[in-house]
Short mmCIF file of C-alpha atoms and ligand atoms in Angstrom, two decimals:
data_model
loop_
_atom_site.label_atom_id
_atom_site.label_comp_id
_atom_site.label_asym_id
_atom_site.label_seq_id
_atom_site.Cartn_x
_atom_site.Cartn_y
_atom_site.Cartn_z
CA MET A 54 -10.11 31.15 -6.99
CA ALA A 55 -8.04 28.38 -5.93
CA LYS A 56 -5.00 26.90 -3.78
CA GLY A 57 -2.82 25.05 -4.69
CA LYS A 58 1.18 24.15 -4.64
CA ILE A 59 3.89 24.69 -7.84
CA ILE A 60 5.61 21.69 -8.44
CA LYS A 61 7.38 22.97 -11.58
CA ALA A 62 8.40 26.17 -12.82
CA LEU A 63 9.70 26.51 -16.56
CA SER A 64 9.97 29.05 -19.31
CA GLY A 65 8.08 31.83 -17.25
CA PHE A 66 5.24 29.02 -16.69
CA TYR A 67 4.49 27.66 -12.93
CA TYR A 68 2.37 24.31 -13.19
CA VAL A 69 0.14 24.18 -10.05
CA LYS A 70 -1.11 21.50 -8.31
CA ASN A 71 -4.12 21.03 -6.32
CA ASP A 72 -6.85 18.00 -5.78
CA ASP A 73 -8.52 18.87 -9.17
CA GLY A 74 -5.56 18.34 -11.23
CA VAL A 75 -2.24 20.45 -12.61
CA PHE A 76 -3.17 24.26 -13.81
CA GLN A 77 -0.37 25.95 -15.94
CA CYS A 78 -0.09 29.17 -14.99
CA ARG A 79 1.68 32.74 -15.18
CA GLY A 80 2.47 35.05 -12.56
CA ARG A 81 0.30 37.93 -12.10
CA GLY A 82 1.29 41.16 -14.06
CA ASN A 83 2.80 43.47 -10.69
CA PHE A 84 4.75 40.16 -9.38
CA ARG A 85 8.05 41.80 -10.70
CA ASN A 86 7.39 45.19 -9.48
CA ARG A 87 6.43 43.90 -6.18
CA ASN A 88 9.87 42.20 -6.01
CA ILE A 89 7.49 38.76 -6.06
CA LYS A 90 9.42 35.53 -7.90
CA PRO A 91 7.21 32.36 -7.26
CA LEU A 92 9.37 29.13 -6.68
CA VAL A 93 8.59 25.71 -7.20
CA GLY A 94 7.27 24.46 -3.54
CA ASP A 95 5.58 27.71 -2.74
CA ILE A 96 1.72 27.85 -1.69
CA VAL A 97 -0.12 29.82 -4.26
CA GLU A 98 -3.59 31.42 -4.64
CA PHE A 99 -4.58 31.33 -8.40
CA GLU A 100 -7.44 31.69 -10.47
CA ALA A 101 -7.60 29.57 -13.72
CA GLU A 102 -10.72 29.09 -16.10
CA ASN A 103 -8.87 25.91 -17.87
CA LYS A 104 -5.64 23.75 -17.09
CA THR A 105 -3.97 26.19 -19.66
CA ASP A 106 -4.38 29.60 -18.91
CA GLY A 107 -4.21 30.37 -15.27
CA TYR A 108 -2.73 33.08 -12.95
CA ILE A 109 -0.75 32.83 -10.23
CA LEU A 110 -2.62 35.93 -7.58
CA GLU A 111 -0.64 35.73 -4.69
CA VAL A 112 2.26 33.73 -2.78
CA PHE A 113 1.65 32.30 0.87
CA GLU A 114 4.38 33.22 3.18
CA ARG A 115 7.59 30.27 3.13
CA GLU A 116 8.57 28.45 5.91
CA ASN A 117 12.00 28.63 4.23
CA GLU A 118 13.42 29.34 0.86
CA MET A 119 16.65 26.76 -0.67
CA VAL A 120 18.76 28.91 -3.06
CA ARG A 121 20.44 25.49 -4.97
CA PRO A 122 18.11 24.24 -5.90
CA PRO A 123 15.38 26.95 -5.86
CA ILE A 124 12.71 25.92 -3.75
CA ALA A 125 10.64 26.76 -0.90
CA ASN A 126 9.05 25.17 1.84
CA VAL A 127 11.15 22.03 2.08
CA GLU A 128 10.33 20.28 5.05
CA GLN A 129 12.87 16.94 4.94
CA ALA A 130 16.08 16.43 3.58
CA ILE A 131 16.94 12.61 3.20
CA LEU A 132 20.77 12.21 3.02
CA VAL A 133 22.06 9.35 1.71
CA PHE A 134 25.68 8.27 2.51
CA SER A 135 26.84 5.11 1.63
CA ALA A 136 28.34 2.51 4.13
CA GLN A 137 30.82 1.57 1.07
CA GLU A 138 31.96 2.81 -2.20
CA PRO A 139 32.44 5.65 -1.47
CA GLU A 140 33.32 5.09 2.58
CA PHE A 141 31.07 6.45 5.09
CA SER A 142 32.05 9.58 5.84
CA PRO A 143 30.88 11.22 9.18
CA LEU A 144 32.66 14.39 8.66
CA LEU A 145 31.06 15.13 5.50
CA LEU A 146 27.51 14.10 7.21
CA ASN A 147 27.96 16.26 10.11
CA ARG A 148 28.58 19.37 7.36
CA PHE A 149 25.64 18.46 5.95
CA LEU A 150 23.65 18.11 9.35
CA VAL A 151 24.69 21.64 9.67
CA HIS A 152 23.60 22.96 6.84
CA ILE A 153 20.13 20.95 6.84
CA GLU A 154 20.13 22.65 10.72
CA ALA A 155 20.83 26.48 9.68
CA HIS A 156 17.64 25.96 6.82
CA HIS A 157 15.67 24.62 9.55
CA ILE A 158 15.16 21.29 7.47
CA ILE A 159 14.28 18.21 9.34
CA PRO A 160 17.30 15.98 8.26
CA ILE A 161 16.76 12.12 7.78
CA ILE A 162 20.08 10.01 7.54
CA CYS A 163 20.09 7.10 4.76
CA ILE A 164 23.21 5.11 5.19
CA SER A 165 22.84 2.82 1.90
CA LYS A 166 24.53 0.05 -0.06
CA VAL A 167 24.64 -1.83 3.32
CA ASP A 168 24.50 -5.20 1.34
CA LEU A 169 28.31 -4.21 0.68
CA LEU A 170 29.20 -4.42 4.54
CA THR A 171 31.44 -6.97 6.16
CA GLU A 172 30.25 -8.27 9.68
CA GLU A 173 33.39 -6.07 10.94
CA LYS A 174 32.28 -2.63 9.09
CA LYS A 175 28.60 -3.21 9.82
CA HIS A 176 29.20 -3.21 13.63
CA GLU A 177 31.05 0.03 12.85
CA ILE A 178 28.10 1.61 11.02
CA LEU A 179 25.42 0.24 13.72
CA ASN A 180 27.34 2.54 16.42
CA TYR A 181 27.44 4.94 14.04
CA LYS A 182 23.45 4.43 13.44
CA ALA A 183 23.43 4.68 17.50
CA ASP A 184 25.07 7.38 18.11
CA TYR A 185 22.59 9.85 15.83
CA GLU A 186 20.02 8.00 16.97
CA LYS A 187 21.17 9.32 20.51
CA ILE A 188 21.27 13.25 19.23
CA GLY A 189 17.51 12.48 18.11
CA TYR A 190 17.79 11.95 13.94
CA GLU A 191 15.87 9.28 12.47
CA VAL A 192 18.71 6.59 11.11
CA VAL A 193 17.83 4.30 8.14
CA LEU A 194 19.77 1.47 6.62
CA ILE A 195 18.79 0.54 3.15
CA SER A 196 20.09 -1.77 0.19
CA SER A 197 18.26 -0.71 -3.25
CA LYS A 198 19.97 -3.71 -4.72
CA LYS A 199 18.70 -6.27 -1.77
CA LYS A 200 15.62 -4.31 -1.33
CA GLU A 201 16.34 -3.74 2.25
CA GLY A 202 14.63 -0.99 4.41
CA LEU A 203 12.80 0.69 1.38
CA GLU A 204 8.88 0.42 2.84
CA LEU A 205 10.44 2.40 5.98
CA ILE A 206 12.24 5.15 3.43
CA LYS A 207 9.43 5.35 1.23
CA SER A 208 7.14 6.05 3.54
CA LEU A 209 9.14 9.01 5.29
CA PHE A 210 8.81 10.84 2.08
CA ASP A 211 4.75 10.97 2.64
CA ASP A 212 2.88 14.17 2.65
CA LYS A 213 6.17 16.29 2.45
CA ILE A 214 8.18 17.93 -0.08
CA SER A 215 11.51 16.63 0.47
CA VAL A 216 15.46 17.06 -1.31
CA ILE A 217 17.61 14.57 -1.20
CA ALA A 218 21.44 15.21 -0.80
CA GLY A 219 24.94 13.24 -1.00
CA GLN A 220 27.65 12.86 -2.70
CA SER A 221 27.35 11.59 -6.12
CA GLY A 222 27.60 7.86 -6.56
CA VAL A 223 26.24 6.87 -3.18
CA GLY A 224 22.83 5.38 -4.44
CA LYS A 225 20.53 8.49 -4.97
CA SER A 226 18.86 7.79 -7.94
CA SER A 227 18.89 3.95 -7.41
CA LEU A 228 16.95 4.85 -4.27
CA LEU A 229 14.26 6.72 -5.86
CA ASN A 230 13.96 4.08 -8.67
CA ALA A 231 13.83 1.61 -6.38
CA ILE A 232 11.22 2.57 -3.92
CA ASN A 233 8.75 4.19 -7.16
CA PRO A 234 9.53 2.04 -9.96
CA GLU A 235 7.22 4.38 -11.94
CA LEU A 236 9.53 7.29 -11.34
CA LEU A 237 12.74 5.97 -14.05
CA ILE A 238 9.97 6.10 -16.26
CA GLU A 239 7.90 9.28 -15.72
CA THR A 240 11.52 11.02 -15.47
CA ASN A 241 12.61 9.93 -18.69
CA GLU A 242 9.41 10.53 -19.98
CA ILE A 243 9.20 14.26 -18.61
CA SER A 244 12.73 14.79 -19.85
CA THR A 245 12.32 13.67 -23.38
CA HIS A 246 9.24 15.76 -23.45
CA LEU A 247 10.88 18.76 -22.17
CA GLY A 248 13.58 17.97 -24.78
CA ARG A 249 16.09 18.80 -21.28
CA GLY A 250 19.56 18.66 -22.67
CA LYS A 251 22.45 20.88 -23.26
CA HIS A 252 20.65 23.51 -24.66
CA THR A 253 17.78 23.81 -22.51
CA THR A 254 17.87 25.25 -18.92
CA ARG A 255 18.18 23.44 -15.57
CA HIS A 256 14.48 23.88 -14.25
CA VAL A 257 13.64 22.39 -10.69
CA GLU A 258 10.46 19.63 -10.35
CA LEU A 259 9.00 17.83 -7.64
CA ILE A 260 8.10 14.38 -8.51
CA PRO A 261 5.25 12.48 -6.59
CA ILE A 262 6.84 9.67 -4.37
CA GLY A 263 4.28 7.81 -2.26
CA THR A 264 1.72 11.10 -1.10
CA GLY A 265 4.79 13.39 -1.01
CA LEU A 266 7.04 15.27 -3.65
CA VAL A 267 10.75 15.22 -3.97
CA ALA A 268 12.92 17.60 -5.95
CA ASP A 269 14.43 15.75 -9.03
CA THR A 270 17.65 17.34 -8.49
CA PRO A 271 19.87 17.06 -5.49
CA GLY A 272 19.80 19.62 -2.69
CA PHE A 273 22.56 21.64 -0.99
CA SER A 274 25.34 21.95 -3.77
CA SER A 275 27.32 24.08 -2.03
CA LEU A 276 28.30 23.35 1.73
CA ASP A 277 31.00 26.20 2.45
CA PHE A 278 29.97 28.00 5.42
CA THR A 279 29.81 31.50 4.48
CA THR A 280 26.22 32.12 5.64
CA ILE A 281 26.79 30.75 8.90
CA GLU A 282 28.31 32.78 11.69
CA ALA A 283 30.37 31.36 14.53
CA ASP A 284 28.44 32.04 17.16
CA ASP A 285 25.96 29.82 15.70
CA LEU A 286 27.48 26.78 14.93
CA SER A 287 26.83 25.25 17.87
CA LEU A 288 22.97 25.80 17.55
CA TYR A 289 23.07 23.23 14.80
CA PHE A 290 24.67 20.23 16.81
CA PRO A 291 21.54 19.21 18.57
CA GLU A 292 23.59 17.69 21.29
CA MET A 293 25.49 20.98 21.90
CA LYS A 294 22.27 23.11 21.61
CA LYS A 295 21.08 21.02 24.73
CA GLU A 296 23.92 21.61 27.10
CA MET A 297 24.97 25.57 26.14
CA GLY A 298 22.42 27.10 28.20
CA ASN A 299 24.31 25.95 31.66
CA CYS A 300 27.37 27.01 30.20
CA LYS A 301 28.64 29.56 32.35
CA PHE A 302 29.59 32.64 29.93
CA ARG A 303 27.24 33.70 27.02
CA GLY A 304 28.44 33.08 24.10
CA CYS A 305 30.58 30.56 24.97
CA THR A 306 32.39 28.89 22.41
CA HIS A 307 32.92 25.70 24.06
CA THR A 308 36.52 25.94 23.05
CA SER A 309 38.83 26.97 25.79
CA GLU A 310 36.18 28.38 28.13
CA PRO A 311 35.66 27.50 31.98
CA LYS A 312 32.73 25.83 33.16
CA CYS A 313 31.36 25.30 29.67
CA ALA A 314 28.91 22.72 29.84
CA VAL A 315 29.36 21.31 26.10
CA LYS A 316 32.91 20.38 27.28
CA ALA A 317 31.47 18.34 30.51
CA ALA A 318 29.03 16.54 28.23
CA LEU A 319 32.03 15.69 25.76
CA GLU A 320 34.05 14.19 29.18
CA ASN A 321 31.22 12.56 30.65
CA GLY A 322 30.40 10.65 27.14
CA GLU A 323 27.30 12.67 26.35
CA ILE A 324 28.79 14.20 23.21
CA ALA A 325 30.21 11.85 20.75
CA GLN A 326 34.19 12.74 20.28
CA TYR A 327 34.63 13.47 16.84
CA ARG A 328 31.11 15.40 16.42
CA TYR A 329 33.53 18.19 18.81
CA ASP A 330 36.18 17.21 16.60
CA HIS A 331 34.55 18.01 13.55
CA TYR A 332 32.66 21.05 15.38
CA LEU A 333 35.87 22.39 16.11
CA GLU A 334 37.11 21.99 12.40
CA PHE A 335 33.88 23.89 11.15
CA LEU A 336 34.63 26.92 14.12
CA GLU A 337 38.02 27.26 12.45
CA GLU A 338 36.69 27.23 8.68
CA ILE A 339 34.06 29.83 9.45
CA LYS A 340 36.80 32.21 11.40
CA SER A 341 39.28 31.67 8.48
CA MET A 342 36.74 32.77 5.80
CA LYS A 343 35.71 35.59 7.63
CA ARG A 344 39.42 36.84 7.84
CA ARG A 345 39.92 36.47 4.25
CA TYR A 346 36.99 38.95 3.77
P1 GDP B 132 23.75 8.76 -7.16
O1 GDP B 132 24.93 9.60 -7.80
O2 GDP B 132 23.99 9.11 -6.20
O3 GDP B 132 22.45 8.51 -7.75
O4 GDP B 132 24.12 7.24 -7.30
P2 GDP B 132 23.45 5.74 -8.39
O5 GDP B 132 22.18 5.49 -7.98
O6 GDP B 132 24.24 6.27 -9.76
O7 GDP B 132 24.54 4.73 -7.57
C1 GDP B 132 26.08 5.01 -7.99
C2 GDP B 132 26.63 3.48 -8.03
O8 GDP B 132 26.06 2.32 -6.95
C3 GDP B 132 25.93 2.27 -9.04
O9 GDP B 132 26.70 1.52 -10.04
C4 GDP B 132 25.09 1.28 -8.56
O10 GDP B 132 24.47 0.11 -9.14
C5 GDP B 132 25.79 1.37 -7.02
N1 GDP B 132 24.24 0.62 -6.12
C6 GDP B 132 23.15 1.69 -5.66
N2 GDP B 132 22.75 1.51 -4.83
C7 GDP B 132 23.03 0.22 -4.37
C8 GDP B 132 23.12 -0.50 -3.15
O11 GDP B 132 21.93 -0.88 -2.85
N3 GDP B 132 23.82 -1.84 -3.26
C9 GDP B 132 25.02 -1.76 -4.22
N4 GDP B 132 26.01 -2.92 -4.24
N5 GDP B 132 25.69 -0.72 -4.68
C10 GDP B 132 24.40 0.12 -5.31
ZN1 ZN B 133 30.24 26.11 26.33
#
């Protein structure tokens, strides 16, 4: 028996990797009855006499589970937001951050295409960087074109399962190719090999990057708040979570209650106004969704 990590799932086969290589495995016969569906990212126990005829015997408990793309045990999400083209959007970034916090995944904020910034715009982006760092987030500025910041972002992938997320066109593929030139060749080879195209079903695969693994499909394709409760929303704003224990009322929504510690922190500048405004906007969105159901 051996232990390994599922790095690819395709047509009923699971590809399990450990120090001895990659083993093609099937799920144990009774998995269906036990309602077990192994996912890419799962740590499993398996048995294999050779590299192509293995069986997964057990799936170990997951740290977390993402639906789109279906991956278990994601530790980190690299959120790529361009400084320009498209213009940096704190509202969209905050929306991503809330979803990532709700999944208990660590976000890394990667601001891309900084080579496009004018001096004035650069100043604005650096202010945002300081704001997010104050909250406790890691922020990396990169330019895949000018090869800036790439060493740092590359080192952040090490030893972890990551997903990359962000709008299309922000430079996610350019980033991955810039930090791992083999990746382009490798992914192309794999897609040809699997005949990926319009007739094949989508599958998820974890691609090696440094000593880490990254999902080859962007994470968090759906960003509506259906699974997030209004009461929990402030937990996903770390700077609000820090204060809310001092609100006078339990279950304070930090909107109009008296003696609210979050509003006090907003007034003395500890909490950024735009972060609070976006909190209110998301809260309204959650409430109006609840009203509809
Ligand atoms: P994706 O959709 O997020 O994967 O984005 P792509 O990697 O395909 O990049 C979208 C566009 O942005 C392409 O035209 C890239 O050439 C361009 N781009 C990507 N990175 C940079 C960068 O660092 N600087 C500049 N100026 N353009 C970039
Ligand atoms: Zn409050």
